[in-house]
PDB file of C-alpha atoms in Angstrom:
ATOM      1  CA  UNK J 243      97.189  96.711  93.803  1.00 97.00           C
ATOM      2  CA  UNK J 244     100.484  94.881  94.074  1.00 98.00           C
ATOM      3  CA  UNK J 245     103.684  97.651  94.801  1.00 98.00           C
ATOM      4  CA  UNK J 246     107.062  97.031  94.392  1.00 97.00           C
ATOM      5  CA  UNK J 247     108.959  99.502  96.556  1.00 97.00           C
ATOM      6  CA  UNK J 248     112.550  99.487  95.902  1.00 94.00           C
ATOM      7  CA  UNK J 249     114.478 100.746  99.257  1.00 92.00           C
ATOM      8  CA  UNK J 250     111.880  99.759 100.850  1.00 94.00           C
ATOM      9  CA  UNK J 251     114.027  99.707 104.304  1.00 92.00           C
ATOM     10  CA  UNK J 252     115.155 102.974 104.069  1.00 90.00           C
ATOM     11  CA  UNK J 253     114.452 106.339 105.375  1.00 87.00           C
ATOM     12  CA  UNK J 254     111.123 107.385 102.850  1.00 91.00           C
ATOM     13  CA  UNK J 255     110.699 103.650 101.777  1.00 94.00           C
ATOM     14  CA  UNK J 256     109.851 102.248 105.103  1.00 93.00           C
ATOM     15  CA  UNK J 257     107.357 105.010 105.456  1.00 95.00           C
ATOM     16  CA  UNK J 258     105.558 104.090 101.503  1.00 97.00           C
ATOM     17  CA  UNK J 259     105.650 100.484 103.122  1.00 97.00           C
ATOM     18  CA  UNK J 260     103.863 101.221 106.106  1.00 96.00           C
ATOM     19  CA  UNK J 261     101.086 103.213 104.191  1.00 97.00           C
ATOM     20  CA  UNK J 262     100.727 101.060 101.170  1.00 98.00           C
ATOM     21  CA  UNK J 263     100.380  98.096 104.083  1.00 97.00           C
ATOM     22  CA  UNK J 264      97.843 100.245 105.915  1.00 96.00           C
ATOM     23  CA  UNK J 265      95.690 100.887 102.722  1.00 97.00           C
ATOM     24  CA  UNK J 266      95.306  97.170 102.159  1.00 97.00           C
ATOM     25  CA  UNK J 267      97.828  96.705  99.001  1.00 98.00           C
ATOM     26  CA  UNK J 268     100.207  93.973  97.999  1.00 97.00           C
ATOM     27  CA  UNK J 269     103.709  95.128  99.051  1.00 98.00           C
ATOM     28  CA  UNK J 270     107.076  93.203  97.921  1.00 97.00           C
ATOM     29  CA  UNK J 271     109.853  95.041  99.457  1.00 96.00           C
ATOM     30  CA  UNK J 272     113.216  95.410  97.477  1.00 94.00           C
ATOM     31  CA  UNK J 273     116.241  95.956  99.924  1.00 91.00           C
ATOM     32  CA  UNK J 274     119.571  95.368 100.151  1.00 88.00           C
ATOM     33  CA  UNK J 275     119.292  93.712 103.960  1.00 85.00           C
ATOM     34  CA  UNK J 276     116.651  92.515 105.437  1.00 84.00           C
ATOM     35  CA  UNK J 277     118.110  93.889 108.918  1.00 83.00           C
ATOM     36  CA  UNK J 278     116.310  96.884 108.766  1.00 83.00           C
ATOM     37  CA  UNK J 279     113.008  95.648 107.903  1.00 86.00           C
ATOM     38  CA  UNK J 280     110.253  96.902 110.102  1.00 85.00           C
ATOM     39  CA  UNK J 281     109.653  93.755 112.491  1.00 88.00           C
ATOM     40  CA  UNK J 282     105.813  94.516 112.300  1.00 88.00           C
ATOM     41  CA  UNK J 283     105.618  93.503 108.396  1.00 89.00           C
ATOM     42  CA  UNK J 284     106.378  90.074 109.062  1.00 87.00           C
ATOM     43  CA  UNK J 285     103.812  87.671 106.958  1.00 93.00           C
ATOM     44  CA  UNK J 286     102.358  91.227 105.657  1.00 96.00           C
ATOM     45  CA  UNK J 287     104.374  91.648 102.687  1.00 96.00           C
ATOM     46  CA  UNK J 288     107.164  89.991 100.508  1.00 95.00           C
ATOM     47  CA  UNK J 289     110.691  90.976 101.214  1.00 94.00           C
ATOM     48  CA  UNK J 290     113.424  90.255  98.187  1.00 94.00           C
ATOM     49  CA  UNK J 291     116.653  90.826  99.575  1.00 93.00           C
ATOM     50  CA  UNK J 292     119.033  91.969  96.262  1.00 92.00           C
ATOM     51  CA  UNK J 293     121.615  94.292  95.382  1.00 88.00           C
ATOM     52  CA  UNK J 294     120.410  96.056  92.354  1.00 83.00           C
ATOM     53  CA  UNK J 295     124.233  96.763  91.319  1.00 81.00           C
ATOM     54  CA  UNK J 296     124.227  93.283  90.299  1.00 87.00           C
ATOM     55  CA  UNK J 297     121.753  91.822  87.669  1.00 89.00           C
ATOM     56  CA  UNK J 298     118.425  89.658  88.545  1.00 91.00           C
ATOM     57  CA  UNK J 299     117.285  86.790  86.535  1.00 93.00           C
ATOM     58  CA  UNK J 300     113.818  87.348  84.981  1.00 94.00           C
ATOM     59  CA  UNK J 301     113.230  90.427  87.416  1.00 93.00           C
ATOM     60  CA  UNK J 302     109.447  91.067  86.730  1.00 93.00           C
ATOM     61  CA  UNK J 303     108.529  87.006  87.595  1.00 94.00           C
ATOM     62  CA  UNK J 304     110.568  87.311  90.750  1.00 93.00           C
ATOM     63  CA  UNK J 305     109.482  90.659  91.720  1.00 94.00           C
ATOM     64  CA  UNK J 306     105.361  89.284  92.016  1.00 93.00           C
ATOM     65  CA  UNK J 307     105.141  90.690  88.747  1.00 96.00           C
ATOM     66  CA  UNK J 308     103.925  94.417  90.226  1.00 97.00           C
ATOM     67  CA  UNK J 309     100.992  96.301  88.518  1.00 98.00           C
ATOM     68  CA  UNK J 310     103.280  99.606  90.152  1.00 97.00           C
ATOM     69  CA  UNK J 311     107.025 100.192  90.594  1.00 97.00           C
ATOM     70  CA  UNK J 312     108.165 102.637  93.507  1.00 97.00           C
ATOM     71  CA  UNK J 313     111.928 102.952  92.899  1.00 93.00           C
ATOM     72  CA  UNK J 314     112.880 104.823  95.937  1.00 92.00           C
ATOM     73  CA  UNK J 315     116.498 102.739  96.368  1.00 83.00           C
ATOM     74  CA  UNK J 316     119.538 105.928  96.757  1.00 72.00           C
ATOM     75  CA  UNK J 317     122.511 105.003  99.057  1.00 68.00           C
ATOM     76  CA  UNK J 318     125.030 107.833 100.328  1.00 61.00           C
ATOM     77  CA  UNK J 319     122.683 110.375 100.745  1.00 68.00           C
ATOM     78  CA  UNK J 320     124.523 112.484 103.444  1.00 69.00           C
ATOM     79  CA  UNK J 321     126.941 113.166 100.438  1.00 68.00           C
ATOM     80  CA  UNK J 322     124.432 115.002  98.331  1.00 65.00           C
ATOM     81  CA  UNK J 323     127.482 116.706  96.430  1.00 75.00           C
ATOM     82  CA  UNK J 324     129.612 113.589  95.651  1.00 76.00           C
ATOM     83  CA  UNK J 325     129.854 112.287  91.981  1.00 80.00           C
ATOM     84  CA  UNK J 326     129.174 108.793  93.198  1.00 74.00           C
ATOM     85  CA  UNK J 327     125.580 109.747  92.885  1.00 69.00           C
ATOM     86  CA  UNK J 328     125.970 110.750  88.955  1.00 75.00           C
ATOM     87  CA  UNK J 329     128.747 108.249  87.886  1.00 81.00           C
ATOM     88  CA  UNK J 330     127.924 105.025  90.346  1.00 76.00           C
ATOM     89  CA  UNK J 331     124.330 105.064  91.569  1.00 71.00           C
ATOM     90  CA  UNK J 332     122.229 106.744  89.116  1.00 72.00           C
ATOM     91  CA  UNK J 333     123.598 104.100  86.079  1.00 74.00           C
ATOM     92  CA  UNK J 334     122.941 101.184  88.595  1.00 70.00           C
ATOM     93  CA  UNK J 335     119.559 102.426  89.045  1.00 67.00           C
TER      94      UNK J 335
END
């Protein structure tokens, strides 16, 4: 099965990376940075580095076109109680 896992570099997503890898699946990895990718899934999966505050031309096409979508992208986490989550991140989501 081919996965998309969106925050796929951070704290759960590089954990449903590892384990999709380890069952055998296609993996393309949606982060903001490449940085934090895991050094061990070089040539194992395919890593789109993009924002997704800002559009993407024909997303699906450049995305591998998954059968699966694992949106699992939040930033600013250790402020659970902040608006940003409700008026900034959950409409860019």
């Amino acid at each position: 099965m081919n996965v998309l896992v969106t925050g796929a570099t951070g704290f759960v997503g590089r954990h449903v990376v590892a384990e999709l890898l380890r069952q055998g699946h296609t993996v393309v990895a949606l982060s903001r940075s490449r940085e934090r990718a895991d050094p061990g899934w070089q040539g194992r999966l395919t890593h789109v580095e993009h924002d997704l505050r800002e559009p993407m031309t024909h997303p699906f096409e450049r995305l591998g076109r998954p059968d699966l979508a694992m949106h699992l992208a939040w930033q600013g986490l250790p402020h659970y109680g902040d608006t940003v989550h409700t008026e900034v991140i959950l409409p860019a989501s």
